[in-house]
Short mmCIF file of C-alpha atoms in Angstrom, two decimals:
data_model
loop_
_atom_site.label_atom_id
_atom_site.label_comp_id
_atom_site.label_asym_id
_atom_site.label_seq_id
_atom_site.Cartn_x
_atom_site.Cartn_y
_atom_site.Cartn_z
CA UNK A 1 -75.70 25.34 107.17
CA UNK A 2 -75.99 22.45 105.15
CA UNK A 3 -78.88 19.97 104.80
CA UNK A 4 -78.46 16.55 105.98
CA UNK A 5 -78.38 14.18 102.45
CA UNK A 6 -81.75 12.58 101.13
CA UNK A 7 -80.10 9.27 102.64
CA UNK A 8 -79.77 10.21 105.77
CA UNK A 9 -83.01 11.30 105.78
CA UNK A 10 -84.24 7.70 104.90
CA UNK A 11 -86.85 6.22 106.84
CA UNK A 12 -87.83 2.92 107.42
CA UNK A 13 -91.36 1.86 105.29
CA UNK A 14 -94.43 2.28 107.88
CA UNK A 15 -93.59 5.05 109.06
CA UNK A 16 -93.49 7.92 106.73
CA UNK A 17 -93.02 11.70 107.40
CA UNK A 18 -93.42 14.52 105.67
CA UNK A 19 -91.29 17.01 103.89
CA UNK A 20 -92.73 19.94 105.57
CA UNK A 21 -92.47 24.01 103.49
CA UNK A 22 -91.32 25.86 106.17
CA UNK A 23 -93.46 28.78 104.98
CA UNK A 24 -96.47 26.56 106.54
CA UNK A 25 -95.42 26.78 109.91
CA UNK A 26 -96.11 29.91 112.19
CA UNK A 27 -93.48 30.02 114.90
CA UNK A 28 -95.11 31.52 118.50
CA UNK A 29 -92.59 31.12 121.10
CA UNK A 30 -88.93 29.91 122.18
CA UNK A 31 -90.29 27.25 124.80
CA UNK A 32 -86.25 26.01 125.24
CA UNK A 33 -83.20 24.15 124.28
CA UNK A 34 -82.92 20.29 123.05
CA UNK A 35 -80.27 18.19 122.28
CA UNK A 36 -79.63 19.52 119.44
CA UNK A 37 -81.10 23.26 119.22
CA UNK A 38 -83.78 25.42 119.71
CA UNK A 39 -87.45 24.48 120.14
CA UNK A 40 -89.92 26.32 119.53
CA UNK A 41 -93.70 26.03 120.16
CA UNK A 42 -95.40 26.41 116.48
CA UNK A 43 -98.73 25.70 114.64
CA UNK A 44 -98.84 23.76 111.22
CA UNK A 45 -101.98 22.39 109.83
CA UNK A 46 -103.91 23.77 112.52
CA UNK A 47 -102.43 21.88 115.40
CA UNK A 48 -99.59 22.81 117.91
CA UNK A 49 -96.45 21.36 117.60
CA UNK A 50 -92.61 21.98 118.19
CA UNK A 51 -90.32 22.42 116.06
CA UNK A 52 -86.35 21.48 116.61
CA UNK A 53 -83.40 23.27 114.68
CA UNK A 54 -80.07 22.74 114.37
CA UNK A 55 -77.71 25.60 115.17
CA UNK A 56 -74.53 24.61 113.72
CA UNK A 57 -72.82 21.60 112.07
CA UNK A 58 -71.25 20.09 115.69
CA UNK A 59 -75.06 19.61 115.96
CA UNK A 60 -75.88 17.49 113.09
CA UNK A 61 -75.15 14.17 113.80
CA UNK A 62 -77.47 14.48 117.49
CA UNK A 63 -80.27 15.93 114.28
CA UNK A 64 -79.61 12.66 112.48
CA UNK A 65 -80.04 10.24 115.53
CA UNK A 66 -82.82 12.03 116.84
CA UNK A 67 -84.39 11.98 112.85
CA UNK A 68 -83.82 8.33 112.33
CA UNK A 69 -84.64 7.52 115.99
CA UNK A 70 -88.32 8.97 116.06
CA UNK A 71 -89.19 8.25 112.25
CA UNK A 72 -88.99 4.22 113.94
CA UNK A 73 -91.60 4.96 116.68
CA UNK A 74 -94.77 5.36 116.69
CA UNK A 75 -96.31 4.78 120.45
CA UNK A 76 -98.85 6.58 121.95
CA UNK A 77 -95.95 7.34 124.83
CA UNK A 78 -93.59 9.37 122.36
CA UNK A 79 -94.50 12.71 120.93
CA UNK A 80 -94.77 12.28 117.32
CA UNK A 81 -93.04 13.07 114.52
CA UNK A 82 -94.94 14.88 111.71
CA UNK A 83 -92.00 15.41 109.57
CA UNK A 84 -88.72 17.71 108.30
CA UNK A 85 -88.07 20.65 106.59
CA UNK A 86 -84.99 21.49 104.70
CA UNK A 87 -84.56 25.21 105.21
CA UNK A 88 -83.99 25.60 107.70
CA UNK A 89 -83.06 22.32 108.96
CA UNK A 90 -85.92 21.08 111.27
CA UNK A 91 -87.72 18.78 113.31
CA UNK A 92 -91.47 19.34 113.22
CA UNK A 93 -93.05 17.32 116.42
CA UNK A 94 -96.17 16.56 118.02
CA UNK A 95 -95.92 19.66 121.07
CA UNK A 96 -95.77 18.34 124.14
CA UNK A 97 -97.76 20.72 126.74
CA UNK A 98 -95.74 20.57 130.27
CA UNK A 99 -92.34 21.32 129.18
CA UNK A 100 -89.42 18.05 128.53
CA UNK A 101 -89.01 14.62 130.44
CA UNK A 102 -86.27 16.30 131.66
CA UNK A 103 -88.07 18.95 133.59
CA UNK A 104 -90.82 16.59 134.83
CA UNK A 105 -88.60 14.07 136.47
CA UNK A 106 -85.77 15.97 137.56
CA UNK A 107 -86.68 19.22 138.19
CA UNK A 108 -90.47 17.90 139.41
CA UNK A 109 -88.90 15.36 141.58
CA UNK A 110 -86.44 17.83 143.50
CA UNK A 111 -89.55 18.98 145.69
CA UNK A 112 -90.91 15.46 146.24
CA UNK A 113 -89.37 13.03 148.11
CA UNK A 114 -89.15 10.49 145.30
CA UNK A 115 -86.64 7.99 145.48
CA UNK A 116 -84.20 7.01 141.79
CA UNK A 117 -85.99 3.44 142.37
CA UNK A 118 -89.28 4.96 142.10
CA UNK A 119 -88.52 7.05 139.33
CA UNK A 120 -86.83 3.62 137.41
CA UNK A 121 -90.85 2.26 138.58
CA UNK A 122 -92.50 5.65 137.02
CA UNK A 123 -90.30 5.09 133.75
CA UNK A 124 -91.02 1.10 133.63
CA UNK A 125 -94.85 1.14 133.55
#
């Protein structure tokens, strides 16, 4: 698997991320599958966090959205992104406890009776 180039990688000044060793992380758990890969739930620095990898090449470009994407953001809202290690390829992410979006709107809502109006509400504030 190749890396994704140093300009790819670029981010926009203000909001810097680090290159993270990936000998500083200690992996715990699979905790599921993104958009890209596998995440798993992981401590660096002391704090929990999730880490995203890439699992082939088809993947990459998905990496490089999501890479470019969060390195913009920084809301209390969105998970954060810490930074990226090269080897192997990977997000490393502020850990969300509870599981994806996904799971909390979808899956949560399909034993409530919650309109899609109410979810657009939910998603609005």
């Amino acid at each position: 698997m190749s890396v994704p180039s140093a300009e790819m990688l670029e981010t926009p000044p203000g909001y810097p991320f680090e290159e993270i060793d990936y000998a500083d992380i200690e992996v715990e758990e699979v905790v599921g599958r993104g958009a890209f890969g596998v995440v798993c739930k992981a401590k660096w620095k002391g704090k929990d966090v999730a880490i995203k990898t890439i699992e082939s090449e088809s993947e990459r470009t998905a990496f490089i959205v999501e890479l470019r994407q969060l390195s913009r953001v920084n809301h209390p809202n969105i998970v954060k992104l810490y930074g990226s290690c090269d080897n192997p390829v990977c997000l490393v992410m502020e850990y969300a406890e509870g599981g994806s979006l996904y799971n909390a709107v979808v899956v949560g809502t399909r034993n409530h009776n919650i309109s899609n109006a109410n979810i657009a509400i939910l998603f609005a504030v």
